[in-house]
Coordinates of C-alpha atoms and ligand atoms in Angstrom, one line a residue:
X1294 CA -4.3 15.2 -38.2
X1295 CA -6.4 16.1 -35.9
X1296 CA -5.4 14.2 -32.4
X1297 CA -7.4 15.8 -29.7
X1298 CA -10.9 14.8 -31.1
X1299 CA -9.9 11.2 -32.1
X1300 CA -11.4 8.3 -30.6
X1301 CA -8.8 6.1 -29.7
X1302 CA -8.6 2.8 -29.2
X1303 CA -9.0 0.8 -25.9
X1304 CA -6.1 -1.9 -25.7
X1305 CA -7.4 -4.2 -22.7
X1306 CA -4.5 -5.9 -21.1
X1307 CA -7.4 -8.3 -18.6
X1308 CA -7.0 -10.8 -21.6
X1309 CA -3.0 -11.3 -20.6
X1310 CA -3.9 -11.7 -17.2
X1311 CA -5.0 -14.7 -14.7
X1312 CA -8.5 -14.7 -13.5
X1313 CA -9.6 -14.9 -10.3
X1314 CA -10.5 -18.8 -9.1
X1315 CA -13.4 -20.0 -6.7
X1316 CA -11.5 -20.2 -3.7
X1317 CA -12.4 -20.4 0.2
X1318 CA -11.5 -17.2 1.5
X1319 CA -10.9 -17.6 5.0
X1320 CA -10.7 -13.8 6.8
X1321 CA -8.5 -14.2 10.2
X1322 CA -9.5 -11.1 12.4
X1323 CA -12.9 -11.1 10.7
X1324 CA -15.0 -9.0 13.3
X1325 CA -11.7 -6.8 13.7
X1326 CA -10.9 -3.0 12.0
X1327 CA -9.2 -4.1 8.7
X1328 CA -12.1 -6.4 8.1
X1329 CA -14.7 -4.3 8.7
X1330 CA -13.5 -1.3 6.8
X1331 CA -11.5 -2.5 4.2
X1332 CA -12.0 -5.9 3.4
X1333 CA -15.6 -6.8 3.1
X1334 CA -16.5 -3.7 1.8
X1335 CA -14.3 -4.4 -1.5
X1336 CA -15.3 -8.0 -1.3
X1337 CA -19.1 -6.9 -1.6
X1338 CA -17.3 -4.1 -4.8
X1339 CA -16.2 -7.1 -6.4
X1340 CA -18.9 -9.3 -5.9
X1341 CA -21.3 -6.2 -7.4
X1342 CA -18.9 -5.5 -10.3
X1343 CA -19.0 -9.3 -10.9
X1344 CA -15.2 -10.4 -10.3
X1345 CA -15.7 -12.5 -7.8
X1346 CA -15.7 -16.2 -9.2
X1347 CA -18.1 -17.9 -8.8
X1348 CA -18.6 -20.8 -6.1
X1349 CA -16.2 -18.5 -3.9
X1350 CA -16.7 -19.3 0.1
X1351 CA -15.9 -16.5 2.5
X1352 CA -15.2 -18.0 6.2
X1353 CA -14.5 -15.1 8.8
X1354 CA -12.9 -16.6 11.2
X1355 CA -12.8 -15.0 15.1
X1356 CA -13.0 -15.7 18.7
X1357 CA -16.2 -14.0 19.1
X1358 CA -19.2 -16.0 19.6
X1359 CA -21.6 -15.3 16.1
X1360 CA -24.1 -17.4 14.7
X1361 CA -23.7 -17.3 10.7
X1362 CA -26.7 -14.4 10.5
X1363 CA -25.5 -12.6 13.0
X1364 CA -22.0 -12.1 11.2
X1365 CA -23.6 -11.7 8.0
X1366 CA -25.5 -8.1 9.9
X1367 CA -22.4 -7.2 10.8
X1368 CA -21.3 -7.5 7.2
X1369 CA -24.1 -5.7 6.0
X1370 CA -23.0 -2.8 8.8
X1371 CA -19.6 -2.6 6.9
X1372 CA -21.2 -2.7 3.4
X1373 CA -23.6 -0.4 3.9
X1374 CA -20.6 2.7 5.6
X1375 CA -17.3 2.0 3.4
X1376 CA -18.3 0.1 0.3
X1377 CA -18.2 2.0 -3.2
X1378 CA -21.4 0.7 -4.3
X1379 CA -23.2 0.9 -0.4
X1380 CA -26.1 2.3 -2.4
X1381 CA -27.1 -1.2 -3.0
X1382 CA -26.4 -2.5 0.4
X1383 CA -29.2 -3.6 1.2
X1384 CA -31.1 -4.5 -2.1
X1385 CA -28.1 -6.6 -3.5
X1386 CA -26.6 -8.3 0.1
X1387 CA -28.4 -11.2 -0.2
X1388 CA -27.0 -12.7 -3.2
X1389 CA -23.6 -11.4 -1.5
X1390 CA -24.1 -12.9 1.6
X1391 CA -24.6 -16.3 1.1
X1392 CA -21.3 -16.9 0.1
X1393 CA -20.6 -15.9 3.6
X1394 CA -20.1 -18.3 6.9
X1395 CA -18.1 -17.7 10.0
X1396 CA -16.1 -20.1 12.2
X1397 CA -15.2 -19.4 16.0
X1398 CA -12.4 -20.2 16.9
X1399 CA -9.2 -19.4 18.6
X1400 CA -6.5 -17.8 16.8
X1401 CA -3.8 -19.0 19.2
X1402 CA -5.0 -22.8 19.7
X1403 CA -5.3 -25.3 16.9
X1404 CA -8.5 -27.0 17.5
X1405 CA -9.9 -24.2 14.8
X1406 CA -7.3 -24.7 12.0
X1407 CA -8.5 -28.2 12.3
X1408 CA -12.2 -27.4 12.2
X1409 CA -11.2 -25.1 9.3
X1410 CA -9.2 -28.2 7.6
X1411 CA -11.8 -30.7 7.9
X1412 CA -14.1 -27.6 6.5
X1413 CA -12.1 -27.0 3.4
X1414 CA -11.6 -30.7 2.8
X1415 CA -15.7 -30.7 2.6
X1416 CA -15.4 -33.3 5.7
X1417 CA -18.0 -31.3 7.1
X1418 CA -20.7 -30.4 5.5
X1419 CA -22.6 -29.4 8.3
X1420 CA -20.8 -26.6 8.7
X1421 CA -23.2 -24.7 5.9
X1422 CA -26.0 -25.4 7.3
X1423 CA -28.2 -22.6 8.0
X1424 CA -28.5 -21.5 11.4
X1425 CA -32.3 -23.1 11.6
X1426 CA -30.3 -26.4 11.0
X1427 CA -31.0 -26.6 7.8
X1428 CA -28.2 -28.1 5.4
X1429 CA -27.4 -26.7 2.3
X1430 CA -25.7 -28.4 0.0
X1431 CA -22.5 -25.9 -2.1
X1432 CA -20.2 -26.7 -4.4
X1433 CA -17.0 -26.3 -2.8
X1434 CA -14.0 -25.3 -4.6
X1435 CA -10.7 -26.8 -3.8
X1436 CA -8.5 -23.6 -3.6
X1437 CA -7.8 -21.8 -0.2
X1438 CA -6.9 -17.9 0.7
X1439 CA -5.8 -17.2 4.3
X1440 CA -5.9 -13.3 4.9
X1441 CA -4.4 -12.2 7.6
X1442 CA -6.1 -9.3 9.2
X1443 CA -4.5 -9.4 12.5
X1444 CA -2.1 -7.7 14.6
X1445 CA 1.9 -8.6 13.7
X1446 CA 1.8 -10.8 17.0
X1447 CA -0.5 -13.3 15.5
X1448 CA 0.9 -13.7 11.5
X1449 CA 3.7 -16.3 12.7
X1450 CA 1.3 -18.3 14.9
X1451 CA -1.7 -18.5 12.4
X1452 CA 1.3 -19.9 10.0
X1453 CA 2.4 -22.5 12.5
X1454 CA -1.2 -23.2 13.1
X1455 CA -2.3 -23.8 9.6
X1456 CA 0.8 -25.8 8.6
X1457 CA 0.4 -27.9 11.4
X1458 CA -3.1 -28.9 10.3
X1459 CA -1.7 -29.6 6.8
X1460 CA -3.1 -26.3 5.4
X1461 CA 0.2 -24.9 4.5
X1462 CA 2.3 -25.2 1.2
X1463 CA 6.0 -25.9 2.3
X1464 CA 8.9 -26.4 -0.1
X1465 CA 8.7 -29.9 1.2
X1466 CA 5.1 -30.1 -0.2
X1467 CA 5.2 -29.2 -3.0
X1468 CA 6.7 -32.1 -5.1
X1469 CA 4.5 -34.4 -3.8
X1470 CA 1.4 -35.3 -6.2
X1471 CA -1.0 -34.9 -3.5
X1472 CA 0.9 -31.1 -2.3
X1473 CA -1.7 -28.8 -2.0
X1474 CA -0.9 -27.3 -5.1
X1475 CA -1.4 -30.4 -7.2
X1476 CA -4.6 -32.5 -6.4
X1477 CA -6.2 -30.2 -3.2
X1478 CA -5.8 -26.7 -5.3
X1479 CA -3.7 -24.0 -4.1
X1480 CA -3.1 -22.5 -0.6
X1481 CA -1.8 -19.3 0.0
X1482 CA -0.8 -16.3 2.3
X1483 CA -2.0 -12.7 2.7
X1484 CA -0.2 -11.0 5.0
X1485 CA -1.0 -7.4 6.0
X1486 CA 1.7 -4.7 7.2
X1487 CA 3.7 -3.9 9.8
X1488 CA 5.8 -6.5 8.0
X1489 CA 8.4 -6.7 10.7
X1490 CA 9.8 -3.6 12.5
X1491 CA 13.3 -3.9 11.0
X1492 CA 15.3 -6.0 8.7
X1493 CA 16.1 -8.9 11.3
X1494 CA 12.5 -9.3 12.6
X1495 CA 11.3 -9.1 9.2
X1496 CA 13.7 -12.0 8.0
X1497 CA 12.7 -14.2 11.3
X1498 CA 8.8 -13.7 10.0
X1499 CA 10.4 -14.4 6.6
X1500 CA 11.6 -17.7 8.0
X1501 CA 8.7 -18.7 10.2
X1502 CA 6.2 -18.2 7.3
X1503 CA 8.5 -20.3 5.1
X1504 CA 8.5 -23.3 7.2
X1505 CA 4.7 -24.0 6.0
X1506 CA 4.4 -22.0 2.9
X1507 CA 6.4 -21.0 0.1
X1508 CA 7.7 -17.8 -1.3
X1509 CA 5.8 -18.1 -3.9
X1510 CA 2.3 -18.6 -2.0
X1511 CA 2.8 -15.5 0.3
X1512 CA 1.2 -12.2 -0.7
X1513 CA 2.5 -9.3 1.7
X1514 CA 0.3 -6.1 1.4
X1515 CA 1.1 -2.7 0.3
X1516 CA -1.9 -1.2 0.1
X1517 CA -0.4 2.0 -1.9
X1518 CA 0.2 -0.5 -4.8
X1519 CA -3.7 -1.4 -5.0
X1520 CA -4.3 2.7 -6.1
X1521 CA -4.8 2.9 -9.5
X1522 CA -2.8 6.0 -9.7
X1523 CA 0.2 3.8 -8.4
X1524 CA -0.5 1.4 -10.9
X1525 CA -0.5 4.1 -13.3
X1526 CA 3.3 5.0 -13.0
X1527 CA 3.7 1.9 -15.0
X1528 CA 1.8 2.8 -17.8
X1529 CA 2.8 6.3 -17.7
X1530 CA 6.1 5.9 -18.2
X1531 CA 6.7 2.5 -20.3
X1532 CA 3.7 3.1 -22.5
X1533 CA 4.7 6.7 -23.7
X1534 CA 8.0 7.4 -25.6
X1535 CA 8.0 11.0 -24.6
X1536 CA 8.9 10.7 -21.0
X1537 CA 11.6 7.6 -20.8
X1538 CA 14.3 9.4 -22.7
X1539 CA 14.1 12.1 -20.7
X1540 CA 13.8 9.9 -17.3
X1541 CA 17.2 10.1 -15.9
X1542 CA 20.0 12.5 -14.2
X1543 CA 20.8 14.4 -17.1
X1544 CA 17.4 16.0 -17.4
X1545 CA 15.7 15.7 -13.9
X1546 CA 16.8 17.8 -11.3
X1547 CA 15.2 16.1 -8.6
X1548 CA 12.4 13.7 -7.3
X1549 CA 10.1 14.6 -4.2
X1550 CA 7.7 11.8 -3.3
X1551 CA 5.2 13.6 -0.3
X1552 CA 2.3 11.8 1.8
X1553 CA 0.5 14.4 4.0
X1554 CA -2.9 13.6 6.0
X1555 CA -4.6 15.8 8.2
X1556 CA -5.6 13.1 10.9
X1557 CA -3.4 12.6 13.7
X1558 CA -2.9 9.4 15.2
X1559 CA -6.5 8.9 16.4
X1560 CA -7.0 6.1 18.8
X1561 CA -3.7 4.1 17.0
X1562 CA -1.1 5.3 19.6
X1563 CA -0.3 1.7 21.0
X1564 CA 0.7 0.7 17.4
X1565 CA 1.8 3.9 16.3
X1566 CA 4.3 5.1 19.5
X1567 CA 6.3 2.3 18.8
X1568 CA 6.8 2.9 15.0
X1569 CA 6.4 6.3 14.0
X1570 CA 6.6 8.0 10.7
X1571 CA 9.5 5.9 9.5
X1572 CA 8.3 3.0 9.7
X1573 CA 4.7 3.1 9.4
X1574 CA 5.1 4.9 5.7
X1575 CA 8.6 5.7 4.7
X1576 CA 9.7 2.1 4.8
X1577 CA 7.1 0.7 2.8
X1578 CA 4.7 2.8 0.7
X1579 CA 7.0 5.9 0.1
X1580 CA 10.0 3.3 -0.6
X1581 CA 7.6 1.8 -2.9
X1582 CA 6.7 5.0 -4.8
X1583 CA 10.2 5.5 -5.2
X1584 CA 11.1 2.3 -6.7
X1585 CA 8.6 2.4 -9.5
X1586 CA 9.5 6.1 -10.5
X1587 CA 12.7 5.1 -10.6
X1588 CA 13.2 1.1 -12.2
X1589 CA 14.7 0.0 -15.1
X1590 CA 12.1 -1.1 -17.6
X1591 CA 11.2 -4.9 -16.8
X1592 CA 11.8 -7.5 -19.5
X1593 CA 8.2 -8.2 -19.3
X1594 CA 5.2 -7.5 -16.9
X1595 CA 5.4 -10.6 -15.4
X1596 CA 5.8 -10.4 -11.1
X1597 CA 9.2 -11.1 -11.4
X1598 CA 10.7 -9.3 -13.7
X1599 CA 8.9 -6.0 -11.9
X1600 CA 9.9 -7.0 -8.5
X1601 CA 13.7 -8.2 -9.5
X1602 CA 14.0 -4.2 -10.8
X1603 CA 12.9 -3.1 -7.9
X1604 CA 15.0 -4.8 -6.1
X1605 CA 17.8 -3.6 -7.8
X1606 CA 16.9 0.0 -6.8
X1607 CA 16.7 -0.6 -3.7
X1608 CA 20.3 -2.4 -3.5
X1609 CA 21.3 1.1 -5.4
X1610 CA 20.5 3.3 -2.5
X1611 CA 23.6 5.3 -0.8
X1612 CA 24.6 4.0 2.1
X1613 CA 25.2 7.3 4.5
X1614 CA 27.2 7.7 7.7
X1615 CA 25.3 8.2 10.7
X1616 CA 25.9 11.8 10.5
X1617 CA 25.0 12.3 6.5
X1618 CA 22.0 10.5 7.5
X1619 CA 21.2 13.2 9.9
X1620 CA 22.0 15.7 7.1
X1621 CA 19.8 13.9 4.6
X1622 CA 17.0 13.6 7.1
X1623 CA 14.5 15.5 9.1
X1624 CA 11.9 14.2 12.1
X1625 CA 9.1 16.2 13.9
X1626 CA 5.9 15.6 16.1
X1627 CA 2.7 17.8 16.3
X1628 CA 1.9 19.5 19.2
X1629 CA -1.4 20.8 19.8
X1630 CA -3.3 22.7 17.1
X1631 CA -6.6 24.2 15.8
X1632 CA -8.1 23.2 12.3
X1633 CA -9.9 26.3 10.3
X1634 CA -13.0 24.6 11.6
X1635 CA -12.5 24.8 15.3
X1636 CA -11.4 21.2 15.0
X1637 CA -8.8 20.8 17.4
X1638 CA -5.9 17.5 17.6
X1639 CA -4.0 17.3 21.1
X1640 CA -0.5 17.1 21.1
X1641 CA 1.0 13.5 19.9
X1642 CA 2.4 13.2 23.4
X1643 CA -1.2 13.8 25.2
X1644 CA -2.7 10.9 22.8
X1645 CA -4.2 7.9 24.1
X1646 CA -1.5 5.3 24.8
X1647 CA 1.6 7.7 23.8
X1648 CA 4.5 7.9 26.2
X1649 CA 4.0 11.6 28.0
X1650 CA 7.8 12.1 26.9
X1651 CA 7.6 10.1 23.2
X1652 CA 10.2 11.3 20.7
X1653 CA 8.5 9.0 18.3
X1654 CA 8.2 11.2 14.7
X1655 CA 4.6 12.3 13.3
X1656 CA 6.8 13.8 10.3
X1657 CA 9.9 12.1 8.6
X1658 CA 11.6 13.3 5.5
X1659 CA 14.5 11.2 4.1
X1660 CA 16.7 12.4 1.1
X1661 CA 18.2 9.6 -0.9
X1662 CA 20.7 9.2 -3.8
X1663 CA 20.8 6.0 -6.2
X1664 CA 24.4 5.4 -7.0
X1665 CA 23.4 3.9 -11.1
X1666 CA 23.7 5.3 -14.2
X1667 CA 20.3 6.5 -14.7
X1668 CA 19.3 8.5 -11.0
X1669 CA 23.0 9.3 -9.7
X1670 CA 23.3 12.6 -8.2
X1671 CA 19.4 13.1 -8.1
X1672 CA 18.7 13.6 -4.5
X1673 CA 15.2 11.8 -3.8
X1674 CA 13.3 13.4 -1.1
X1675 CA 10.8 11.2 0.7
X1676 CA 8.6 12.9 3.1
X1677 CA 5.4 12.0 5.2
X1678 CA 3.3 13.6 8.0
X1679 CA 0.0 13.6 10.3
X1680 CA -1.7 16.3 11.3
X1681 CA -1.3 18.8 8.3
X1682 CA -3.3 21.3 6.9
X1683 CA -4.0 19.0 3.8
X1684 CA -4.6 15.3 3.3
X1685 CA -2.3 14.1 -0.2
X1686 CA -0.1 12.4 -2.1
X1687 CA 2.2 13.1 -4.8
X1688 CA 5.3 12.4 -6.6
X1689 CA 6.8 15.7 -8.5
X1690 CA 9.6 14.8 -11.4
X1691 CA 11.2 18.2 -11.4
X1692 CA 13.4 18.7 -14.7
X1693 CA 16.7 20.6 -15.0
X1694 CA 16.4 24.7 -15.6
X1695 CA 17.1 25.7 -19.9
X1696 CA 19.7 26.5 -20.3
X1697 CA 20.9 29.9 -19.6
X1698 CA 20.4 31.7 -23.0
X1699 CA 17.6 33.8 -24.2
X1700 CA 14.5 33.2 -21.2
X1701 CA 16.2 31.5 -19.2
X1702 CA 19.1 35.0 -19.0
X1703 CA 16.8 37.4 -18.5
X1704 CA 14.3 35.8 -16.4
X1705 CA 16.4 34.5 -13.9
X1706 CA 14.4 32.4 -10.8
X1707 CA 11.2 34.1 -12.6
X1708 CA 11.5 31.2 -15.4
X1709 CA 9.9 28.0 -13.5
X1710 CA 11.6 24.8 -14.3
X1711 CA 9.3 21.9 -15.9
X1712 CA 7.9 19.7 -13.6
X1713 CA 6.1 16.4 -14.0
X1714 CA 3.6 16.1 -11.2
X1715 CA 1.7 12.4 -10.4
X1716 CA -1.5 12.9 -8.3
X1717 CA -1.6 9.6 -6.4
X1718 CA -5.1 11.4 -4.2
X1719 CA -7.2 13.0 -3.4
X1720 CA -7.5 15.1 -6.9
X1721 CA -5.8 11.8 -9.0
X1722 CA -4.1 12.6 -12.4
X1723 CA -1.2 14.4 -14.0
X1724 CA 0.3 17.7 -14.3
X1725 CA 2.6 19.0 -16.4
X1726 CA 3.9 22.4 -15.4
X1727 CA 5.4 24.5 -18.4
X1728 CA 6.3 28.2 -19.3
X1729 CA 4.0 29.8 -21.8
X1730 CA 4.0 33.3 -23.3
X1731 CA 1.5 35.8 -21.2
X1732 CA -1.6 37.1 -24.3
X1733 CA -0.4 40.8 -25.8
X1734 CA 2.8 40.8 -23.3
X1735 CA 6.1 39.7 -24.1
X1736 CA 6.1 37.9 -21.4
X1737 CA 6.3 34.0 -19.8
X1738 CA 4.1 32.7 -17.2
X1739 CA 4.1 28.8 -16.3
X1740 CA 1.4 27.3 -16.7
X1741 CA -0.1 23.4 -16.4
X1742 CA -1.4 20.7 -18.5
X1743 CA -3.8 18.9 -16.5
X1744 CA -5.1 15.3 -17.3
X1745 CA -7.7 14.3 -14.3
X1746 CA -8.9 10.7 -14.2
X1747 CA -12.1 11.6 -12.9
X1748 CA -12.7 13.3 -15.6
X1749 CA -12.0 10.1 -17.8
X1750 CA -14.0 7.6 -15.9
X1751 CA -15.8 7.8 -12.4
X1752 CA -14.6 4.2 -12.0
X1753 CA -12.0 4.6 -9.5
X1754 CA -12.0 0.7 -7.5
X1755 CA -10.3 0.8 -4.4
X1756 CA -7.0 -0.6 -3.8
X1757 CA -8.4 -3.7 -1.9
X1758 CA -10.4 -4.8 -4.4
X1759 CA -7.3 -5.1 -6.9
X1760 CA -5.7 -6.5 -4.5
X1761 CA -7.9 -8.8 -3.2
X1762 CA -8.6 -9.6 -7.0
X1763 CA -5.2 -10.1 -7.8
X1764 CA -4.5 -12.7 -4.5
X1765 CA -7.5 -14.5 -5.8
X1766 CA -5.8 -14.3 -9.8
X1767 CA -2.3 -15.7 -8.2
X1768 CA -0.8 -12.1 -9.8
X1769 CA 2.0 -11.4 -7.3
X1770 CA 2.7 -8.3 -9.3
X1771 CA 1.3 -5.5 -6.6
X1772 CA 2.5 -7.4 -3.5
X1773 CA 6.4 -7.6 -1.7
X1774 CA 8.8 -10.0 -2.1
X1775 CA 10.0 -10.9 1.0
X1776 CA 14.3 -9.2 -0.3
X1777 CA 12.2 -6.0 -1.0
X1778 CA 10.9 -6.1 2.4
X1779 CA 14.1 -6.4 3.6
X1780 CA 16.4 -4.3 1.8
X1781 CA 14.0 -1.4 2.6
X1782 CA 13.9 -2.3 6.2
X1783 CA 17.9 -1.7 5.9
X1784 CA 17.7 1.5 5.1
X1785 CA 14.9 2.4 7.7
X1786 CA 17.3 0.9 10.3
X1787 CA 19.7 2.9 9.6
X1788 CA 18.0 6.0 10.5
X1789 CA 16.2 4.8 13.3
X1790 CA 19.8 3.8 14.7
X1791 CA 21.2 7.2 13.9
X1792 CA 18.1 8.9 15.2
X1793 CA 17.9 7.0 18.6
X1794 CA 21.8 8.4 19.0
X1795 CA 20.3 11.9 18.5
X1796 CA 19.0 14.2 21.3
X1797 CA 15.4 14.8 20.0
X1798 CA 15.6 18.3 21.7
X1799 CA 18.6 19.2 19.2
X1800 CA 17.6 21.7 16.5
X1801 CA 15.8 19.9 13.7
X1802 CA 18.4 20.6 11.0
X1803 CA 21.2 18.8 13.9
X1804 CA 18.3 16.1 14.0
X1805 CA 16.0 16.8 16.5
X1806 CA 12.4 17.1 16.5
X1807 CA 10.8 19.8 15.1
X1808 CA 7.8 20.6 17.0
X1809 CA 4.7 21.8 14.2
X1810 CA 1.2 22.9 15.3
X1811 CA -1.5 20.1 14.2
X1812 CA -3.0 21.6 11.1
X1813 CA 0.2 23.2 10.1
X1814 CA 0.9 24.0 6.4
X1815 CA 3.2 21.9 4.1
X1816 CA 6.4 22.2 5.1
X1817 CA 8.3 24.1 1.5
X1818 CA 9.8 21.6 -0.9
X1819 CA 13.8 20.6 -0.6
X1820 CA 14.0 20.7 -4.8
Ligands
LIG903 C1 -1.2 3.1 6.5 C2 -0.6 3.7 7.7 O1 -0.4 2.0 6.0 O2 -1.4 4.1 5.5 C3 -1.5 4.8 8.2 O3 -0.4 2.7 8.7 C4 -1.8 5.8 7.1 O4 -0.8 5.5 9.3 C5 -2.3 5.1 5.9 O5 -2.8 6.7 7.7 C6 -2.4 6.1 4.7 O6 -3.1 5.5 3.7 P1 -3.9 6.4 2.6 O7 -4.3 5.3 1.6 O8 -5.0 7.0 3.4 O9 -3.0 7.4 2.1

């Protein structure tokens, strides 16, 4: 049998799952950074791949004063710098932009949630008129999507604002026949991160969003869960049999889950000073990482079932003593450094809009043990950093050493243990590191099986436009429940607590802040 060169079979799962609907898609913060870099780019991916529905109505909604063309340019502007497909900007905008309108508006006062209602209720229909005054006449679908592509200040108040004007889906909705989910299609909630910055301000936002819309109806992003290689982990381990067996404490060793980038903060240091590394990574997309590598398999793919096991993870996590959790964990900040090109980053504390005397963390690195059957005593490092010499991430399995007979005897620390390593970017794919015998030696090397997804396909979407696709699908598979938000923000707390009680000019391993060059090279792994 000769597997290598046979051409397998494609199973297609998009037949199992919901299809986008022709919604409005109403963009709050529509002329700011989010929007112009993320979201309409992958809109205008979409729209060119052909997965947006038809009939869909994009509203960008802003304080700014913009006539409908004049918003559309700006579109074009994003389209044409961060979209996948910006080759055909220009030749294939048109079609694009005339889904698109724009609304001014206030975000803080409600006289625009009621322009938007009357909008969506097609009450007014000269809103589509062309900015020459003349009308055009659009289907327009019944459905609404509120993204929220605003600062943390502004989710609860767009919320209040919306519900007010009857644009919300509260629980006491949603029995009546004329709810917004029965006769005037569905409403929901995109809400971008910081989700909170700990457990109890997350569960206030939790609280506040739920007095106009339900659970159910609020998508909260991680953008990490949009990659494809994220996505991945779930097919790599529950559609192979060789792995699962060997997925648990008696055969790994330990789990490292890394996110380097060689940026420092950039211009973010108003946002980022008051969060750090913690926060702005550890809490939500390294926690993520961690609870899909390490899950029970779900009963079935539905978003429940996933997000009920991750939960259960998370509720798994040792709960350390302020002092273990200065053991388990590390912090640092980059000082000033010089890139192999000349390129130089300032010291975090000489960015714009940093404190002069910030001990806020650039690097944090938390190790973790899950007290269940299946991870316990497997310490689970979790680590992130700016200003590195390399820009990755990565999750490596690393399995237990052979047993100490034959090789393993005389080899000693020369006989690398297997290791299982997920890509997540910038080179995605998989790697399998293994001991081999060296050609006309008796001798072992390791050595790596490499599978590379670009090599499979060149189709790599961005993780906005799955999620984008699945908000529009109602697939709340890739977004946060509002316990998993929380229970992660729990353990984040902790450390932050146990951090602020630290002198950040101890020694790092007593947990102070370790002071690293910009540009400096990965720190060694704990495993
Ligand atoms: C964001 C963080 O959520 O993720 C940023 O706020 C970080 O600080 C970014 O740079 C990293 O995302 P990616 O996809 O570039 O790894």
């Amino acid at each position: 049998m000769n597997v290598i060169n046979q051409d397998y079979p494609v199973c297609n799962l998009e037949a199992h799952r919901f299809a986008p609907e022709p919604a409005f898609f109403v963009i709050f913060g529509a002329t700011g950074d989010l929007a112009h870099r993320k979201i309409f780019p992958a809109l205008f991916d979409l729209h060119q791949e052909g997965a947006l529905p038809e009939g869909m109505v994009i509203i960008g909604f802003a304080r700014r004063s913009l006539r409908h063309a004049e918003f559309r340019q700006q579109v074009l502007e994003d389209v044409r710098a961060h979209a996948r497909h910006s080759s055909f900007a220009d030749s294939a905008f048109e079609a694009f932009s005339s889904r698109i309108w724009y609304l001014q508006a206030d975000l803080e006062q409600p006289e625009g949630y009621h322009a938007l209602a009357k909008i969506i209720a097609g009450e007014n229909p000269g809103f589509f008129a062309a900015d020459d005054g003349e009308p055009r006449s659009l289907s327009l679908p019944r459905n609404a999507l509120f993204y929220l592509a605003v600062g943390p200040e502004h989710f609860g108040g767009i919320a209040e604002n919306l519900g007010t004007a009857g644009l919300g889906t509260s629980v006491a909705d949603s029995g009546k026949p004329d709810s917004p989910a029965g006769s005037q299609g569905w409403r929901r909630l995109v809400v971008e991160k910081p989700y909170g910055r700990d457990a109890e301000s997350a569960r206030a936002l939790t609280n506040l969003l739920h007095r106009h819309f339900r659970e159910t109806d609020i998508y909260r992003i991680d953008h990490y869960l949009g990659k494809e290689t994220v996505q991945n982990l779930l097919y790599l381990r529950f559609a192979n049999s060789v792995f699962e067996p060997i997925w648990n404490c008696h055969h790994i060793s330990s789990i490292e889950i890394s996110v380097f980038e060689q940026d420092g903060i950039g211009q973010r240091g108003g946002y980022y000073d008051t969060a750090g590394a913690a926060r702005d990574m550890l809490q939500n997309h390294l926690t993520q990482l961690m609870c899909l590598v390490t899950m029970e398999p779900p009963a079935t793919l539905d978003p429940e079932s996933i997000r009920d096991e991750k939960v259960k993870v998370l509720q798994s996590i040792r709960r350390y003593s302020p002092s273990e959790l200065v053991r388990h964990a590390r912090r640092g900040q980059y000082i000033e450094g010089m890139g192999p090109d000349g390129t130089v980053i300032p010291a975090y504390r000489k960015e714009s809009k940093v404190s002069p005397d910030s001990a806020t963390e650039t690097y944090a690195q938390l190790t973790l043990e899950l007290d269940n059957w299946r991870f316990s005593g497997v310490p689970i490092t979790l680590r992130t950093g700016k200003a590195f010499a390399e820009k990755f991430s990565q999750i490596v399995i690393q399995f237990k050493r052979p047993p100490s007979a034959l090789f393993a005897a005389q080899c000693g620390e020369k006989l690398v243990s297997n290791a299982l390593t997920i890509r997540i970017q910038p080179d995605e794919g998989v790697w399998l590191t293994f001991n081999a015998k060296l050609p006309g030696v008796p001798a072992i090397k390791a050595s790596h099986l490499r599978f590379s997804w670009r090599e499979v396909s060149n189709y790599l979407p961005e993780a906005y436009e799955r999620l984008i696709a699945d908000a529009l699908a109602g697939d709340s598979t890739l977004f946060i429940r509002a316990d998993e938000s929380e229970h992660a923000w729990a353990v984040i707390d902790e450390l932050e607590k146990a951090w602020r009680e630290t002198d950040p000019e101890a020694p790092p391993e007593a947990g102070g802040l370790w002071r690293y060059p910009a540009f400096s090279p990965i720190p060694p792994s704990q495993g």
